[in-house]
CSV table of C-alpha atoms and ligand atoms in Angstrom, one decimal:
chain,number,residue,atom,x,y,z
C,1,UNK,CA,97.2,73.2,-74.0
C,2,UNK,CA,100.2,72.4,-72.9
C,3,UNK,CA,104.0,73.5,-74.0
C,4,UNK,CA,105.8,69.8,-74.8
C,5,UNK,CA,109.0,69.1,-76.7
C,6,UNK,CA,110.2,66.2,-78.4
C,7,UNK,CA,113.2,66.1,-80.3
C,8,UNK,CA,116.2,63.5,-80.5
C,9,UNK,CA,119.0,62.0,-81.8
C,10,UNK,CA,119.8,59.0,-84.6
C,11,UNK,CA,122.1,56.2,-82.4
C,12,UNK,CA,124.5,56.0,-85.0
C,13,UNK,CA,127.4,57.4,-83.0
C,14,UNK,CA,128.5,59.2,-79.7
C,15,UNK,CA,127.3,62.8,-80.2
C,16,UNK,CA,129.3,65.4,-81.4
C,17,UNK,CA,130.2,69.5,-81.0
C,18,UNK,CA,127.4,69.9,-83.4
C,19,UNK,CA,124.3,68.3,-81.5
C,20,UNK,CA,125.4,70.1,-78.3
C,21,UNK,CA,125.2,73.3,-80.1
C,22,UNK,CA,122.4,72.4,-82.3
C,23,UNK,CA,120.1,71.3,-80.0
C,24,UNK,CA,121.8,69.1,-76.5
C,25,UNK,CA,122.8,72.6,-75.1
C,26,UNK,CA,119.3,74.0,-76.0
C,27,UNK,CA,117.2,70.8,-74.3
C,28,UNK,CA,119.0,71.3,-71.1
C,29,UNK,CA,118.3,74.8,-70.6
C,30,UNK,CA,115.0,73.9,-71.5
C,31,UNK,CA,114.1,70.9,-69.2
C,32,UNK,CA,115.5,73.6,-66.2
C,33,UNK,CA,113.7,76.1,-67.1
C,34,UNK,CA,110.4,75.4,-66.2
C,35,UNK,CA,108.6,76.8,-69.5
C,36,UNK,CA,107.8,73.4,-70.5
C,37,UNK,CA,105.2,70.9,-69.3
C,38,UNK,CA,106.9,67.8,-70.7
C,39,UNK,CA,109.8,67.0,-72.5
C,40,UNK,CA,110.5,64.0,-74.4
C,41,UNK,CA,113.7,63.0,-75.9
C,42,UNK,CA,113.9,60.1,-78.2
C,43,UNK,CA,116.6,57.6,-79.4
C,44,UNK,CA,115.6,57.3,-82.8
C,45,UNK,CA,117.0,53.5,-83.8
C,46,UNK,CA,114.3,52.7,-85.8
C,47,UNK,CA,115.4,56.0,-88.1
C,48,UNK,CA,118.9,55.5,-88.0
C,49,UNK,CA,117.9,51.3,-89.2
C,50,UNK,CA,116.4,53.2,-92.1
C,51,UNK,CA,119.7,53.7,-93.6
C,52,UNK,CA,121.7,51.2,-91.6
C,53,UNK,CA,119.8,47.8,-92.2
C,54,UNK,CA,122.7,45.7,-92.8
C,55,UNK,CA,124.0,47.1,-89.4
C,56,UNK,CA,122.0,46.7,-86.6
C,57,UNK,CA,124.9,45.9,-84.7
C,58,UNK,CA,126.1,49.6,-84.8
C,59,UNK,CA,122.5,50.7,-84.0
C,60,UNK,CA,122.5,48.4,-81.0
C,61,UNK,CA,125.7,49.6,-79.4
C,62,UNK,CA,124.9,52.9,-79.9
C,63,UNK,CA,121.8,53.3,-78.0
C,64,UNK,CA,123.9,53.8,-74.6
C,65,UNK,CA,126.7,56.0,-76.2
C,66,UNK,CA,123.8,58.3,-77.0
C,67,UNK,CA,121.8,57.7,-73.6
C,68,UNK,CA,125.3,58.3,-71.3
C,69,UNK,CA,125.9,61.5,-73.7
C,70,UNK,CA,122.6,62.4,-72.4
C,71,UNK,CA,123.3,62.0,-69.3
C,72,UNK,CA,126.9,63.5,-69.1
C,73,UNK,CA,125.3,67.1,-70.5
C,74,UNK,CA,122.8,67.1,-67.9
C,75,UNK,CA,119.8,66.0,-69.5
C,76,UNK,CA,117.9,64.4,-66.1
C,77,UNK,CA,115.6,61.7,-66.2
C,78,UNK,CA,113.8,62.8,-62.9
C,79,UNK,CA,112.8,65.6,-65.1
C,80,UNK,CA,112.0,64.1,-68.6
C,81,UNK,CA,111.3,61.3,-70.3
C,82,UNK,CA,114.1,59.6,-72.1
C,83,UNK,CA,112.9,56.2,-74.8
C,84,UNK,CA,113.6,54.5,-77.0
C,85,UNK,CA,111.6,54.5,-80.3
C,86,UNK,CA,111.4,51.1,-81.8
C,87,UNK,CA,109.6,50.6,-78.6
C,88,UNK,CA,106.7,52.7,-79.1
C,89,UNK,CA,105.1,50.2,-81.9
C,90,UNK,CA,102.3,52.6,-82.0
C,91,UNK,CA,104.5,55.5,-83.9
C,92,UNK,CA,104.5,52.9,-86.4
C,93,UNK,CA,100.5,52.5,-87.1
C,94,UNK,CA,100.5,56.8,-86.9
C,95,UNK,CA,103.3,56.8,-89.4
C,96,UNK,CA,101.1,54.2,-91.8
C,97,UNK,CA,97.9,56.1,-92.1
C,98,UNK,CA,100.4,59.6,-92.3
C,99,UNK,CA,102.0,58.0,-95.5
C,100,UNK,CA,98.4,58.2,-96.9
C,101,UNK,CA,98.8,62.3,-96.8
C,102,UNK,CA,101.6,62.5,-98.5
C,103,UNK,CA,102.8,62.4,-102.1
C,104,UNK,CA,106.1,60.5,-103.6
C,105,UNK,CA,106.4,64.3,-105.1
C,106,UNK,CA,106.5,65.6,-102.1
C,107,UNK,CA,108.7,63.4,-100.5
C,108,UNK,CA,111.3,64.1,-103.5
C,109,UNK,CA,111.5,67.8,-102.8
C,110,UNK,CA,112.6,67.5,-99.1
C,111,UNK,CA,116.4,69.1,-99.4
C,112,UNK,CA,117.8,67.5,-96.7
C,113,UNK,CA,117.0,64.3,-97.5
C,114,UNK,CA,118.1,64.7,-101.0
C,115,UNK,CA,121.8,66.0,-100.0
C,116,UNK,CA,121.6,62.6,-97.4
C,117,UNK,CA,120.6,60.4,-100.4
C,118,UNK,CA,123.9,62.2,-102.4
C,119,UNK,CA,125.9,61.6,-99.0
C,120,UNK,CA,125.6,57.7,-99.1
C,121,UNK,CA,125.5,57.5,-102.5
C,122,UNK,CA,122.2,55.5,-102.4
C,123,UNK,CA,121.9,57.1,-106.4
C,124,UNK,CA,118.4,55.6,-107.2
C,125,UNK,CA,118.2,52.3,-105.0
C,126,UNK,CA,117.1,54.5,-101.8
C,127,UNK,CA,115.6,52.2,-99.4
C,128,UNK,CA,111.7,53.1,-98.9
C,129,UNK,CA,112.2,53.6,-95.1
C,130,UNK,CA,114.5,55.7,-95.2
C,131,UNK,CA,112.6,58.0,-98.2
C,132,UNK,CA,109.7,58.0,-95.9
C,133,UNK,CA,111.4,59.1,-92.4
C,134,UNK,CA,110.4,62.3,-92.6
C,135,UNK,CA,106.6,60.9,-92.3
C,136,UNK,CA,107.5,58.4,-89.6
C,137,UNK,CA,109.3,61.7,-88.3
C,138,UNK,CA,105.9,63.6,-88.0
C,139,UNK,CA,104.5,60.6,-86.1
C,140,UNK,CA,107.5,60.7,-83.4
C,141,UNK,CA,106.5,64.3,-83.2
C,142,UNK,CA,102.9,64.2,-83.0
C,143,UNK,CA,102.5,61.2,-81.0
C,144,UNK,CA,103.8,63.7,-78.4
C,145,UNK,CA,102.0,66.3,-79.4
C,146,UNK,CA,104.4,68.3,-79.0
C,147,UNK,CA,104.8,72.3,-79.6
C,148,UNK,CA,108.2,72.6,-79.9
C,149,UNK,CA,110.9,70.7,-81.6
C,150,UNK,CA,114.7,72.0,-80.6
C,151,UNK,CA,116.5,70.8,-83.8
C,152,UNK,CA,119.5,72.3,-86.2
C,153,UNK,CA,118.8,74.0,-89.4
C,154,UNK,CA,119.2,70.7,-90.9
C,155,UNK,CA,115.6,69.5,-89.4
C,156,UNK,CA,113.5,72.5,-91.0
C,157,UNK,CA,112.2,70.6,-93.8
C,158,UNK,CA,110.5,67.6,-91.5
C,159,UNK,CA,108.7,70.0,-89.4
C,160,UNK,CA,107.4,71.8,-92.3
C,161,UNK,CA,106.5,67.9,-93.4
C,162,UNK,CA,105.2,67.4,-90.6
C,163,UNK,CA,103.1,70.9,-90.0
C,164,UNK,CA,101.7,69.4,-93.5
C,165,UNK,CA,100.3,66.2,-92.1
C,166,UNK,CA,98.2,67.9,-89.1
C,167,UNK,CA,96.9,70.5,-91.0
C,168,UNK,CA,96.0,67.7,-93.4
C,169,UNK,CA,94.7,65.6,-90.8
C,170,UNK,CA,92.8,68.0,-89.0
C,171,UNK,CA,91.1,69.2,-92.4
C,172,UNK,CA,89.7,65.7,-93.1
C,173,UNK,CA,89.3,64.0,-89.6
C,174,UNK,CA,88.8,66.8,-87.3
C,175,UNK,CA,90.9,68.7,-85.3
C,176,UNK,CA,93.0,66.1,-83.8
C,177,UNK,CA,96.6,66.5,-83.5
C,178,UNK,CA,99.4,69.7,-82.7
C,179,UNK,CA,100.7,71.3,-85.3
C,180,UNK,CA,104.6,71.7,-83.8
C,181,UNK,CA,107.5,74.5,-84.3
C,182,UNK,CA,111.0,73.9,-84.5
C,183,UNK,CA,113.2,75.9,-82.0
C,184,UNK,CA,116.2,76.7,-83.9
C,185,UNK,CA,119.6,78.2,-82.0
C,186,UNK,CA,119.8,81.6,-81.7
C,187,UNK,CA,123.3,81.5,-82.8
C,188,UNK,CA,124.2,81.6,-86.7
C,189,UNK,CA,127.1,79.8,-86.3
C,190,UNK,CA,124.9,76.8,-84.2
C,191,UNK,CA,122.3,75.9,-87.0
C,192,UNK,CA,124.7,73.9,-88.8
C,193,UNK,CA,128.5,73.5,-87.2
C,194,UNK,CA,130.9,72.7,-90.2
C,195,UNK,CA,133.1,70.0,-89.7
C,196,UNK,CA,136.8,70.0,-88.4
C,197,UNK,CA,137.7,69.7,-92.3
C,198,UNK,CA,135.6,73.0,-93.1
C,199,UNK,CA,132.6,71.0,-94.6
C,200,UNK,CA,129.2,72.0,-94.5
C,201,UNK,CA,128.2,69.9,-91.5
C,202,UNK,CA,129.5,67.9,-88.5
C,203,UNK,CA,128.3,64.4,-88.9
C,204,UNK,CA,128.6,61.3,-87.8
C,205,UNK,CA,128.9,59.6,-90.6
C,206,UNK,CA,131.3,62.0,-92.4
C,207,UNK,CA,134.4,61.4,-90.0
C,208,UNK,CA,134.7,65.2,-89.5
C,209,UNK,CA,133.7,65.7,-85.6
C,210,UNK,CA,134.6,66.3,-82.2
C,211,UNK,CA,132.9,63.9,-79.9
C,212,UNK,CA,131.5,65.2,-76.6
C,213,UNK,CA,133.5,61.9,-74.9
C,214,UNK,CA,136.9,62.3,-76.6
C,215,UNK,CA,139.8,62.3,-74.6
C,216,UNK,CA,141.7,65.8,-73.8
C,217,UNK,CA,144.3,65.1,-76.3
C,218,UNK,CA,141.8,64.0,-79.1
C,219,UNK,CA,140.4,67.1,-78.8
C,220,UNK,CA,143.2,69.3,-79.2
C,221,UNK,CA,144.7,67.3,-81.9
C,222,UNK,CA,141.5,67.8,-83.8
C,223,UNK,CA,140.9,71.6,-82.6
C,224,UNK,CA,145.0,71.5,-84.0
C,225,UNK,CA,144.7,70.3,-87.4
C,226,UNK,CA,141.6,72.0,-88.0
C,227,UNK,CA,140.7,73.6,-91.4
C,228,UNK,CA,141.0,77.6,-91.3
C,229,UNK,CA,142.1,80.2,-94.2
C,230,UNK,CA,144.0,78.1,-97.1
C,231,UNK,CA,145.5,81.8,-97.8
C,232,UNK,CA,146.3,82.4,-95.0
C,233,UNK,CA,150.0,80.8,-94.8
C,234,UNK,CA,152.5,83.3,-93.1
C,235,UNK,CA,151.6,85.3,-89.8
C,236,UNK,CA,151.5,88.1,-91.6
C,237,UNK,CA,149.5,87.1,-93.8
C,238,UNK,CA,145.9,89.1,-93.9
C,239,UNK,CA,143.4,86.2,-93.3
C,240,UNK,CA,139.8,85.7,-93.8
C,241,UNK,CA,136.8,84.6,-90.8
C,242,UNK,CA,134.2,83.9,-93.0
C,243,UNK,CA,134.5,80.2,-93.7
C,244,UNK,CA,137.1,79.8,-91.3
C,245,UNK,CA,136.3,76.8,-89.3
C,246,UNK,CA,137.9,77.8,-86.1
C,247,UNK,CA,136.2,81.3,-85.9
C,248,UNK,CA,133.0,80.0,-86.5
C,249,UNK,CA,133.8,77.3,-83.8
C,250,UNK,CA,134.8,80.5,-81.5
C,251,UNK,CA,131.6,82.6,-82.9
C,252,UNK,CA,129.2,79.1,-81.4
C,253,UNK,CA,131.5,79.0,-78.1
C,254,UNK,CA,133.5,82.0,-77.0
C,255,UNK,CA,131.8,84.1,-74.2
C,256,UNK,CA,133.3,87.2,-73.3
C,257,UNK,CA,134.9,86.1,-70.0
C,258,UNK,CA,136.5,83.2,-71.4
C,259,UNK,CA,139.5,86.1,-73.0
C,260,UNK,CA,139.8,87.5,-69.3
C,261,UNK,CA,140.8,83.5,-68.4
C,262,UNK,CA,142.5,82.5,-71.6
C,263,UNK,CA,143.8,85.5,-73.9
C,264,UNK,CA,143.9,88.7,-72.0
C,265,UNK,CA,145.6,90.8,-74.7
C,266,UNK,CA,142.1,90.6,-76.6
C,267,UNK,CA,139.3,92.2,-75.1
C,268,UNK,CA,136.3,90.5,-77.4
C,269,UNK,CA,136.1,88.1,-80.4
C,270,UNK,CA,135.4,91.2,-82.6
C,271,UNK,CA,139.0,92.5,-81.6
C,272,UNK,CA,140.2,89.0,-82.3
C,273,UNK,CA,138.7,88.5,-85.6
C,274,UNK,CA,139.5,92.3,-86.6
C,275,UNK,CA,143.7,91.6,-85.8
C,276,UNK,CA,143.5,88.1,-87.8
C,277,UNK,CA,142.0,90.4,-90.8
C,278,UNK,CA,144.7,92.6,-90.5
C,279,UNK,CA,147.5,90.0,-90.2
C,280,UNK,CA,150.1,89.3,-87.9
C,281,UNK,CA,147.8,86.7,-86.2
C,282,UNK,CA,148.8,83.3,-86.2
C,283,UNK,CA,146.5,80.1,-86.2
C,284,UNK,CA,148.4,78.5,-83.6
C,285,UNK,CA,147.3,81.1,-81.3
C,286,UNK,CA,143.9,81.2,-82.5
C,287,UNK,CA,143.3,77.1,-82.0
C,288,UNK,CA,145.0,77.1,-78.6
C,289,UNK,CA,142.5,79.6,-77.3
C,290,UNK,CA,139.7,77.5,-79.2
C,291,UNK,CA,141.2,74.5,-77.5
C,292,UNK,CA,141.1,75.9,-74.0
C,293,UNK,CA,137.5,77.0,-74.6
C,294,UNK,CA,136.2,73.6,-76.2
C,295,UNK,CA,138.5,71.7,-72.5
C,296,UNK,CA,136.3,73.7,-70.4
C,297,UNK,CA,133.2,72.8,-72.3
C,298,UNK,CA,134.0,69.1,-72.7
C,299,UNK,CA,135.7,68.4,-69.5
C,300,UNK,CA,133.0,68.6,-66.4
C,301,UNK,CA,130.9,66.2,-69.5
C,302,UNK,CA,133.9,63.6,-70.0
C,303,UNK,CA,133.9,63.3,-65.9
C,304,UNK,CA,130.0,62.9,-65.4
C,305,UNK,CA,130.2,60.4,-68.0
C,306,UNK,CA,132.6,58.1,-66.4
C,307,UNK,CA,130.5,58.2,-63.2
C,308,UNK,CA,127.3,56.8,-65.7
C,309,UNK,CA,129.4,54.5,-67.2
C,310,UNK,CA,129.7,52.6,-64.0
C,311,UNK,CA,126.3,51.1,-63.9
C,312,UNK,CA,125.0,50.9,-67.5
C,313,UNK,CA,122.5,48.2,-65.7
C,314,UNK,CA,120.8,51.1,-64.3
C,315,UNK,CA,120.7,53.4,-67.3
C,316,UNK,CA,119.0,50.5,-69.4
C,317,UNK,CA,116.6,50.2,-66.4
C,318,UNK,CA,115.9,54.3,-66.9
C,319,UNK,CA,115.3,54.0,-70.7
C,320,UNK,CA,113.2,51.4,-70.1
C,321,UNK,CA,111.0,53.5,-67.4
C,322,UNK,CA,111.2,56.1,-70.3
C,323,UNK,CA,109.9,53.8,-73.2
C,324,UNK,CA,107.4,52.5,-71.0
C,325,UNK,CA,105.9,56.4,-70.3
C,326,UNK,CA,106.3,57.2,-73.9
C,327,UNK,CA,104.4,54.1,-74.8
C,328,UNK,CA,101.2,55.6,-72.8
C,329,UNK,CA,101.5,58.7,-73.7
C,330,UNK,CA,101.4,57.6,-77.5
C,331,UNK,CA,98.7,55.1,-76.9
C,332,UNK,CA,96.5,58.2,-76.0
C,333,UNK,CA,97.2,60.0,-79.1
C,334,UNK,CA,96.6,56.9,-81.5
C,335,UNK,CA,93.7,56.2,-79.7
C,336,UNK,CA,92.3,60.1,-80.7
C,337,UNK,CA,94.1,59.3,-84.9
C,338,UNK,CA,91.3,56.2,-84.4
C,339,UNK,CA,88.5,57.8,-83.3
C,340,UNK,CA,89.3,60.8,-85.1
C,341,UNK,CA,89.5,58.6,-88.9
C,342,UNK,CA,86.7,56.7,-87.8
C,343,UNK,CA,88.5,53.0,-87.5
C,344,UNK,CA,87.7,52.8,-84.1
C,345,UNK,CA,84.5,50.0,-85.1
C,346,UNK,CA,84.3,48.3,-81.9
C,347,UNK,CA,83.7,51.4,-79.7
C,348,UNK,CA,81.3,52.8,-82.1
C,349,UNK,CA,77.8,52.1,-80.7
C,350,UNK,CA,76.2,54.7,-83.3
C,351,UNK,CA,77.8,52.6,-86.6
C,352,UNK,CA,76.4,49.3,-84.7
C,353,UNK,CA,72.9,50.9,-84.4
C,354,UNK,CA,73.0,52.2,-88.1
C,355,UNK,CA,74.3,49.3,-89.5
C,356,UNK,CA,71.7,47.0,-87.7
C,357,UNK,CA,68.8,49.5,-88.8
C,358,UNK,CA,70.0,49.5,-92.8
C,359,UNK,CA,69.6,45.4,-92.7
C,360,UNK,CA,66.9,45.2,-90.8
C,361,UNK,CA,63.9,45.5,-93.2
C,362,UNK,CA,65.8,44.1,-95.7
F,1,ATP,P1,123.7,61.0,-89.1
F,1,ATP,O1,125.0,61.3,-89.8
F,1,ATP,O2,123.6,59.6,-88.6
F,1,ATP,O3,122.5,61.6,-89.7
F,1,ATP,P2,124.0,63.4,-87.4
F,1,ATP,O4,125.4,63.7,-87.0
F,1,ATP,O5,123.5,64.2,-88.6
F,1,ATP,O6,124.0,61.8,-87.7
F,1,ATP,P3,121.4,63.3,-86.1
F,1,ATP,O7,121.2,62.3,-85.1
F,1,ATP,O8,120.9,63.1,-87.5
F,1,ATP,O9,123.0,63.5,-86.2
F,1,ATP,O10,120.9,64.7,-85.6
F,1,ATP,C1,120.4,64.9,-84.3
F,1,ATP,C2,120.2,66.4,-84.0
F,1,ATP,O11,121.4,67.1,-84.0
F,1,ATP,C3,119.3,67.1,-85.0
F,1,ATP,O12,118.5,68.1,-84.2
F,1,ATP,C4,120.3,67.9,-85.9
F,1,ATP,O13,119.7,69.1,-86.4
F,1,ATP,C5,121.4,68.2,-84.9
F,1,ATP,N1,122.7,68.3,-85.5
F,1,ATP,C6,123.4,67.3,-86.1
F,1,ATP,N2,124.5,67.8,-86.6
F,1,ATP,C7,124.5,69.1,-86.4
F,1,ATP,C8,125.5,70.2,-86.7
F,1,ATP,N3,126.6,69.9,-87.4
F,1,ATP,N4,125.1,71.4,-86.3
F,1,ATP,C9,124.0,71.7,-85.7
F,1,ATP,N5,123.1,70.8,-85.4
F,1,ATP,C10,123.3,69.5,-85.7
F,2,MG,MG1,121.4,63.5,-89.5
């Protein structure tokens, strides 16, 4: 068996410093590294309609912010398959019989949906798609059958959902499908990248992020005004790391040569970190070293996006190549769910002969 990933992204904005550390960064080491026999990456629209169904507008224009993010990072479609999934009709028939493996109870305990329910104060009138993506989730994932899901820390409850289904699955219909692993970042500080206002998570749809495709100046404003040590006040002032948005920011992006280039007085992050303890450090410093940093991350991926922007044409043309794969590929795996559960009555000569036997005599 084969090594295959799927893993992707809601169209619900450009993406942010937090998917390229959380999983972008990950996926294109991947696709080059050879390790992998296929690699699919998904626009997720019919996910992100779950909680957006009185904006499909925003879904619609998203699609190719999210495809020429894709693109600017490196992800290449020579090497993978890119699609989109609302056009993979087939996840949806997976995710129905799924839904029959899974209690309401179950559904209720998932944390991460819970703090997204709190997060748009959906209180009790939560839409039944979107209490029920983390089964359509294990469908995306399955359809694929893939091994390995590169995901933040935020995804670990829907690949423990889904690791539930197949093992379900394969107890009452047969061994059928894979059961998959997530493939978290090695780096603490990557699982879950606060926000520029020091909450818990970069997200789109708290207002708190960098985007991979903001200008030079829109990144250093942010990097500028970013939330660090509230006790921290004067220079020389003793200030704290933990917590501090900008260290963390440094602990998921500083690499040792980048002090050589950018702050030679300092001959690591642990130096760094260990003077800003003391005192006498101020933050200006600190964020114009994290600035220079997050320019020489961002800037090689702002200019490869302007060159995809100029013929979207072509990039619709790829995702559809890419949906059009995906499509087969999940055709094949349905095909297995229905032969595995037994609904596959037209291609069952055996249930045609038994049948005809018991009402023959009769
Ligand atoms: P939304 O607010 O619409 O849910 P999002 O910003 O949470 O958007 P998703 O599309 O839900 O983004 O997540 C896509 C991938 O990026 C997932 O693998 C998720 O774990 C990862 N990811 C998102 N935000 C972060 C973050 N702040 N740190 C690390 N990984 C992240
Ligand atoms: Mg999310």
């Amino acid at each position: 068996m084969g090594k295959i990933i799927l893993t992707g992204d809601r169209p619900t904005g450009k993406l942010h410093l937090g998917h390229y550390v959380g999983s972008l960064r990950r996926r294109v080491e991947l696709q080059n590294s050879g390790a992998f026999d296929r690699v699919f990456i998904m626009i997720a629209d019919a996910q992100a309609l779950t909680d957006n169904a009185d904006n499909p507008e925003k879904i619609r224009q998203n699609i190719i912010e999210v495809a020429l993010d894709y693109l600017a990072c490196g992800l290449d479609p020579e090497k993978i398959t890119i699609f989109i999934q609302s056009q993979i009709p087939e996840l949806c028939e997976l995710a129905f019989y799924y839904m029959n493996l899974v209690t309401v109870s179950r559904l209720q305990r998932n944390p991460t949906v819970k703090t997204e329910i709190q997060m748009r104060g959906f209180s009790t009138s939560i839409p039944v798609g979107f209490f029920t993506y983390p089964v359509s989730q294990a469908s995306d994932i399955t359809a694929f059958r893939a091994t390995t899901v590169p995901a933040g820390e935020d995804q670990e409850p829907m690949i423990e959902q889904t690791r539930e289904i197949v093992r379900r699955f394969n107890a009452i219909y047969g061994d059928t499908l894979v059961e998959p692993e997530i493939l978290l970042p090695d780096n603490a500080a990557c699982l879950r990248l606060p926000g520029t206002d020091g909450k818990a998570k970069m997200s789109k749809s708290l207002g708190n992020c960098i985007y991979l495709s903001d200008t030079a100046d829109d990144v250093r404003n942010r990097v500028m005004g970013m939330y660090t040590d509230p006790g921290h006040i004067r220079v020389q002032d003793p200030g704290k790391v933990e917590g501090n948005t900008v260290f963390t920011y440094l602990d998921a992006f500083c690499r040792p040569e980048h002090f050589a280039r950018y702050l030679p007085d300092y001959a690591s992050l642990d130096e760094l970190k260990v003077h800003y303890q003391r005192g006498g450090l101020g933050d200006v410093k600190v964020k114009k070293f994290l600035n220079a940093i997050l320019q020489e991350v961002l800037e090689p991926i702002r200019t490869r996006r302007r060159e995809f922007e100029q013929d979207i044409p072509a990039i619709y043309r790829m995702l559809k190549a890419g949906s059009e794969t995906a499509r087969t590929v999940a055709a094949a795996t349905l095909a297995d769910v229905r032969r595995a559960m037994r609904i596959d009555y037209f291609d069952d000569a055996e249930l045609i002969e038994e049948q005809s036997k018991k009402f023959k005599g009769r």
